[in-house]
Coordinates of N, CA and C in Angstrom, one line a residue:
S1 N 1.0 -0.7 0.3 CA 0.2 0.0 0.2 C 1.3 1.2 -0.1
E2 N 1.9 1.3 1.0 CA 3.1 2.4 0.6 C 3.3 2.5 -0.6
R3 N 3.9 1.6 -1.9 CA 4.4 1.2 -3.3 C 3.1 2.5 -3.1
V4 N 2.0 1.3 -4.0 CA 0.5 2.6 -4.0 C 0.3 3.8 -3.8
A5 N 0.6 4.1 -2.4 CA 0.0 5.1 -2.5 C 1.3 6.3 -2.6
A6 N 2.4 5.8 -2.5 CA 3.8 6.7 -3.1 C 3.9 7.1 -5.4
L7 N 3.0 6.4 -5.5 CA 3.4 6.0 -7.3 C 1.7 7.2 -7.6
A8 N 1.1 6.2 -6.3 CA -0.6 7.3 -7.0 C -0.3 9.3 -6.9
G9 N 0.7 9.2 -6.0 CA 0.6 10.7 -5.9 C 1.8 11.4 -7.1
R10 N 2.6 10.2 -6.8 CA 3.6 11.1 -8.0 C 2.8 10.7 -9.8
L11 N 1.3 10.3 -10.0 CA 0.6 10.1 -11.1 C -0.3 11.8 -11.4
A12 N -0.1 12.0 -10.0 CA -1.1 13.0 -9.8 C 0.1 14.0 -9.4
A13 N 0.6 14.4 -9.6 CA 1.8 15.6 -9.6 C 1.8 15.5 -11.3
A14 N 2.1 14.8 -11.8 CA 2.4 14.6 -13.0 C 0.9 15.2 -13.6
L15 N 0.0 14.9 -13.4 CA -1.4 15.2 -14.0 C -2.1 16.8 -14.1
G16 N -0.5 17.4 -12.9 CA -0.7 18.8 -12.2 C -1.6 19.0 -11.1
W17 N -2.3 17.6 -10.4 CA -3.0 17.7 -9.4 C -2.0 18.9 -8.3
P18 N -3.1 19.6 -7.6 CA -1.9 20.4 -6.1 C -1.8 19.4 -5.3
V19 N -1.0 19.7 -4.5 CA -0.5 19.5 -3.9 C -1.2 18.8 -2.2
E20 N -2.5 19.2 -2.1 CA -3.2 19.0 -1.2 C -4.3 17.9 -1.6
A21 N -4.7 17.8 -2.4 CA -5.4 16.7 -3.6 C -4.4 15.8 -3.6
R22 N -3.3 16.2 -3.7 CA -2.2 14.6 -4.5 C -1.8 14.0 -2.7
S23 N -1.9 15.3 -1.8 CA -1.9 14.5 -0.7 C -3.3 13.4 -0.3
A24 N -3.9 14.0 -0.1 CA -4.9 13.6 -0.1 C -5.5 11.6 -0.8
L25 N -5.3 11.9 -2.1 CA -5.2 10.4 -2.9 C -3.5 9.7 -2.3
A26 N -2.7 10.3 -2.0 CA -2.0 9.6 -1.1 C -2.6 8.7 -0.2
E27 N -3.0 8.9 1.7 CA -4.2 8.8 1.8 C -5.0 7.3 1.6
A28 N -5.5 7.7 0.4 CA -5.8 6.7 0.3 C -5.6 5.9 -0.2
G29 N -4.7 5.8 -0.7 CA -3.9 4.7 -1.5 C -2.8 3.4 -0.4
L30 N -2.9 4.1 0.6 CA -2.5 4.4 1.8 C -3.3 3.0 2.6
V31 N -4.5 3.4 2.6 CA -5.8 2.5 3.3 C -6.2 1.6 1.4
H32 N -6.3 1.7 0.4 CA -7.1 0.9 -1.0 C -7.5 -0.4 -0.3
D33 N -6.8 -1.0 0.3 CA -7.2 -2.6 0.3 C -7.4 -2.9 1.4
I34 N -7.5 -1.8 2.3 CA -8.5 -2.2 3.6 C -9.2 -4.0 3.7
G35 N -10.1 -3.6 3.0 CA -12.0 -4.0 2.6 C -10.7 -5.7 2.9
K36 N -10.0 -5.8 2.3 CA -9.4 -7.2 2.3 C -9.2 -8.0 4.0
V37 N -9.2 -7.7 4.6 CA -9.6 -7.4 6.3 C -11.3 -8.7 6.0
G38 N -11.6 -8.6 5.3 CA -12.8 -9.5 5.0 C -12.4 -10.0 4.3
V39 N -11.9 -10.9 3.3 CA -11.3 -11.5 3.1 C -10.9 -13.0 3.3
P40 N -10.8 -14.1 3.5 CA -10.7 -15.2 4.2 C -9.2 -15.1 3.8
G41 N -8.4 -15.9 5.1 CA -7.1 -15.7 4.3 C -6.2 -16.3 3.5
R42 N -7.5 -18.2 3.8 CA -7.6 -19.4 3.0 C -7.2 -19.1 0.8
I43 N -7.7 -17.2 0.3 CA -7.9 -16.9 -0.4 C -7.6 -16.3 -0.5
L44 N -7.3 -15.6 0.3 CA -5.5 -13.8 -0.4 C -4.2 -15.3 -0.9
L45 N -4.2 -15.9 -0.1 CA -3.3 -16.3 0.2 C -3.1 -17.7 -0.8
K46 N -4.0 -17.6 -1.6 CA -4.0 -19.2 -2.7 C -3.3 -19.0 -3.7
P47 N -2.5 -20.2 -3.7 CA -1.2 -19.8 -4.9 C -2.3 -20.2 -6.3
G48 N -3.6 -20.9 -6.6 CA -3.9 -21.3 -7.0 C -5.1 -20.0 -8.1
R49 N -5.7 -20.2 -8.9 CA -7.3 -19.1 -9.4 C -7.4 -19.2 -8.5
L50 N -8.6 -18.6 -8.3 CA -9.9 -18.2 -7.6 C -10.7 -19.5 -8.0
S51 N -11.4 -19.7 -7.3 CA -12.9 -20.1 -8.3 C -13.7 -19.6 -8.0
P52 N -15.4 -18.6 -9.1 CA -15.5 -17.8 -9.4 C -16.8 -17.1 -7.8
A53 N -15.6 -18.4 -6.9 CA -17.5 -17.5 -5.2 C -16.1 -17.0 -4.8
E54 N -14.5 -17.6 -4.8 CA -13.9 -17.3 -4.2 C -13.6 -15.5 -4.6
Y55 N -13.6 -15.7 -6.2 CA -13.6 -14.1 -7.5 C -14.7 -13.2 -6.6
E56 N -16.0 -13.5 -6.2 CA -17.3 -12.9 -5.7 C -16.4 -12.1 -4.3
Q57 N -15.9 -13.3 -3.3 CA -15.5 -12.5 -1.9 C -14.7 -11.8 -2.3
V58 N -13.4 -11.8 -3.0 CA -12.6 -10.9 -3.3 C -13.4 -9.9 -3.6
K59 N -13.7 -9.6 -5.0 CA -14.1 -8.4 -4.7 C -15.0 -7.7 -4.0
E60 N -15.3 -8.2 -3.0 CA -16.2 -7.5 -2.3 C -15.0 -6.4 -1.0
H61 N -14.1 -6.5 -1.8 CA -13.2 -6.0 -0.4 C -13.3 -4.4 -1.0
A62 N -13.7 -3.9 -1.9 CA -13.4 -2.3 -2.5 C -14.8 -1.9 -1.4
A63 N -15.8 -2.1 -1.7 CA -17.3 -2.1 -0.9 C -16.8 -1.5 0.2
L64 N -15.9 -3.3 1.0 CA -16.2 -3.2 2.3 C -15.0 -2.4 2.5
G65 N -13.7 -1.6 1.7 CA -13.1 -1.0 2.6 C -13.6 0.4 2.4
A66 N -14.4 0.9 1.7 CA -15.2 2.0 1.5 C -16.0 2.6 3.0
R67 N -17.0 1.4 3.0 CA -17.7 1.5 4.4 C -16.7 1.9 5.4
I68 N -15.6 1.0 5.1 CA -14.4 0.8 6.5 C -14.0 2.5 6.9
V69 N -13.4 3.2 5.9 CA -12.9 4.8 5.9 C -13.5 5.1 6.0
A70 N -15.2 5.6 5.8 CA -16.1 6.2 5.4 C -16.2 7.4 6.9
D71 N -16.5 7.2 8.2 CA -15.8 8.2 8.5 C -15.0 8.6 8.8
A72 N -13.4 7.8 8.1 CA -12.1 8.8 8.4 C -12.0 9.4 7.3
L73 N -12.6 9.5 6.5 CA -11.8 9.9 5.2 C -12.7 11.5 4.7
S74 N -11.9 11.9 3.8 CA -12.9 12.5 2.9 C -14.2 12.0 2.0
P75 N -15.5 12.1 1.6 CA -16.2 11.1 0.9 C -15.5 11.5 -1.0
D76 N -14.4 11.9 -0.8 CA -13.3 12.1 -2.4 C -12.9 10.4 -2.2
Q77 N -12.2 10.7 -0.8 CA -11.4 9.6 -0.8 C -12.2 8.6 -1.1
V78 N -13.0 8.5 -0.1 CA -13.7 7.4 0.3 C -14.5 6.8 -1.2
A79 N -14.6 7.5 -2.4 CA -14.6 7.2 -3.6 C -13.7 6.6 -4.0
W80 N -12.8 6.8 -4.1 CA -11.9 6.7 -4.6 C -11.3 5.1 -4.0
V81 N -11.2 5.1 -2.9 CA -11.2 3.4 -1.7 C -12.4 2.8 -3.0
A82 N -13.5 3.0 -3.1 CA -14.8 2.3 -3.8 C -14.0 2.2 -4.8
G83 N -14.0 3.0 -5.6 CA -13.8 2.4 -7.2 C -12.4 1.9 -7.9
H84 N -11.6 1.6 -7.0 CA -9.9 1.4 -7.6 C -10.4 -0.1 -8.2
H85 N -11.5 -0.5 -8.2 CA -11.5 -1.7 -9.1 C -12.7 -1.6 -10.4
E86 N -13.1 -0.3 -10.2 CA -13.8 -0.5 -11.5 C -12.7 0.3 -12.9
R87 N -13.4 -0.6 -13.8 CA -12.6 -0.7 -15.3 C -13.7 0.5 -16.3
Y88 N -12.6 0.9 -16.7 CA -12.9 2.1 -18.5 C -14.1 1.5 -18.8
D89 N -14.0 0.1 -19.1 CA -14.9 -0.3 -20.2 C -16.9 -0.4 -19.2
G90 N -16.3 -0.6 -18.0 CA -18.1 -1.0 -17.1 C -17.9 -2.1 -16.6
T91 N -16.6 -2.8 -16.7 CA -16.4 -4.6 -16.1 C -15.7 -5.0 -14.4
G92 N -16.1 -3.9 -14.1 CA -15.0 -3.3 -13.2 C -15.9 -3.7 -11.6
Y93 N -15.7 -3.7 -10.5 CA -16.9 -3.3 -9.3 C -16.0 -2.1 -8.4
P94 N -16.9 -2.0 -7.7 CA -18.0 -2.6 -7.0 C -19.2 -2.3 -8.1
G95 N -19.4 -1.0 -8.4 CA -19.9 -0.9 -8.8 C -20.7 -1.0 -10.3
G96 N -19.8 -1.8 -11.5 CA -19.9 -1.4 -13.0 C -19.9 -0.1 -13.2
L97 N -19.4 0.5 -12.6 CA -19.2 1.7 -13.5 C -18.1 2.2 -14.4
A98 N -18.6 3.0 -15.7 CA -17.9 2.9 -16.5 C -17.3 4.6 -17.0
G99 N -16.0 4.7 -17.7 CA -15.1 5.9 -18.0 C -14.9 6.8 -17.7
E100 N -16.1 8.0 -17.7 CA -15.6 9.4 -16.4 C -16.8 9.7 -15.4
A101 N -16.9 8.9 -15.2 CA -18.1 8.0 -14.0 C -17.1 7.6 -13.2
I102 N -16.0 6.8 -13.2 CA -15.3 6.6 -11.8 C -14.2 7.6 -12.3
P103 N -14.6 8.0 -10.3 CA -13.2 8.6 -10.0 C -11.8 8.9 -10.9
L104 N -11.7 10.5 -10.5 CA -10.0 10.0 -11.7 C -9.0 9.8 -10.6
G105 N -9.4 9.6 -9.1 CA -8.6 9.4 -7.9 C -8.4 7.6 -8.0
A106 N -10.0 7.0 -8.6 CA -9.9 5.5 -8.8 C -9.0 5.2 -9.2
R107 N -9.2 6.1 -10.9 CA -8.6 5.5 -11.6 C -7.0 5.5 -12.1
I108 N -6.7 6.7 -10.9 CA -5.2 7.1 -10.8 C -4.5 5.8 -9.7
L109 N -5.8 5.3 -8.7 CA -4.7 4.2 -7.6 C -4.8 2.8 -8.4
A110 N -6.4 2.8 -9.6 CA -5.9 1.6 -9.8 C -5.4 1.1 -11.6
V111 N -4.3 2.5 -11.8 CA -3.1 2.3 -12.3 C -1.9 2.2 -11.5
A112 N -1.8 2.7 -10.4 CA -0.5 2.0 -9.6 C -0.8 0.8 -8.8
D113 N -2.5 0.6 -8.9 CA -2.1 -0.5 -8.1 C -1.6 -1.7 -9.0
A114 N -1.9 -1.6 -10.2 CA -1.8 -2.4 -11.0 C -0.2 -2.5 -11.5
W115 N 0.6 -1.5 -11.9 CA 2.0 -1.8 -11.5 C 2.0 -2.2 -10.5
D116 N 1.6 -1.6 -9.2 CA 2.8 -1.9 -7.8 C 2.8 -3.9 -8.0
V117 N 2.1 -4.6 -8.8 CA 1.4 -5.6 -8.9 C 2.0 -6.1 -10.1
M118 N 2.2 -5.8 -11.5 CA 3.6 -6.4 -12.2 C 4.7 -6.0 -12.1
T119 N 5.2 -5.3 -11.1 CA 6.2 -5.4 -11.0 C 6.8 -5.1 -9.4
G120 N 6.2 -5.1 -8.8 CA 6.7 -6.0 -7.7 C 6.6 -7.3 -6.9
A121 N 7.4 -7.6 -5.6 CA 7.7 -9.0 -5.6 C 6.4 -9.0 -5.0
R122 N 5.5 -10.7 -5.0 CA 4.7 -10.8 -4.1 C 5.2 -11.2 -3.3
R123 N 4.8 -10.6 -2.1 CA 4.7 -11.0 -0.9 C 3.6 -11.8 0.7
L124 N 4.2 -12.8 0.6 CA 2.8 -13.1 2.0 C 2.6 -13.1 2.6
Y125 N 2.1 -13.0 3.4 CA 2.4 -12.4 5.2 C 2.0 -13.9 5.6
T126 N 2.2 -14.4 6.5 CA 1.2 -15.7 7.2 C 1.0 -15.6 8.5

């Protein structure tokens, strides 16, 4: 989450976001996956492909995360946490949002999160 937060802040800077907005995005990046506390470890740490039912459980983490942070973060930050798995074509989750209906901060978090997954070593915690 620290890597995602830092990269999201850098991307926002490159897009010309003001310092306060970049800081808010980085804060959201730090907690973007907090909803994974509601996903059983046997699923999060599963070495192979997830079953459709397991994937449905994982997909719940974005909405759960938004509910967890709702009292601590701004409405924009909550929307960024909720929307970080939405996809431009509408195939994401939790809301199936498409295009510019996805908050820009959520789109930035999605890019930072995807980059981190593709370039970072997977860390398993037991």
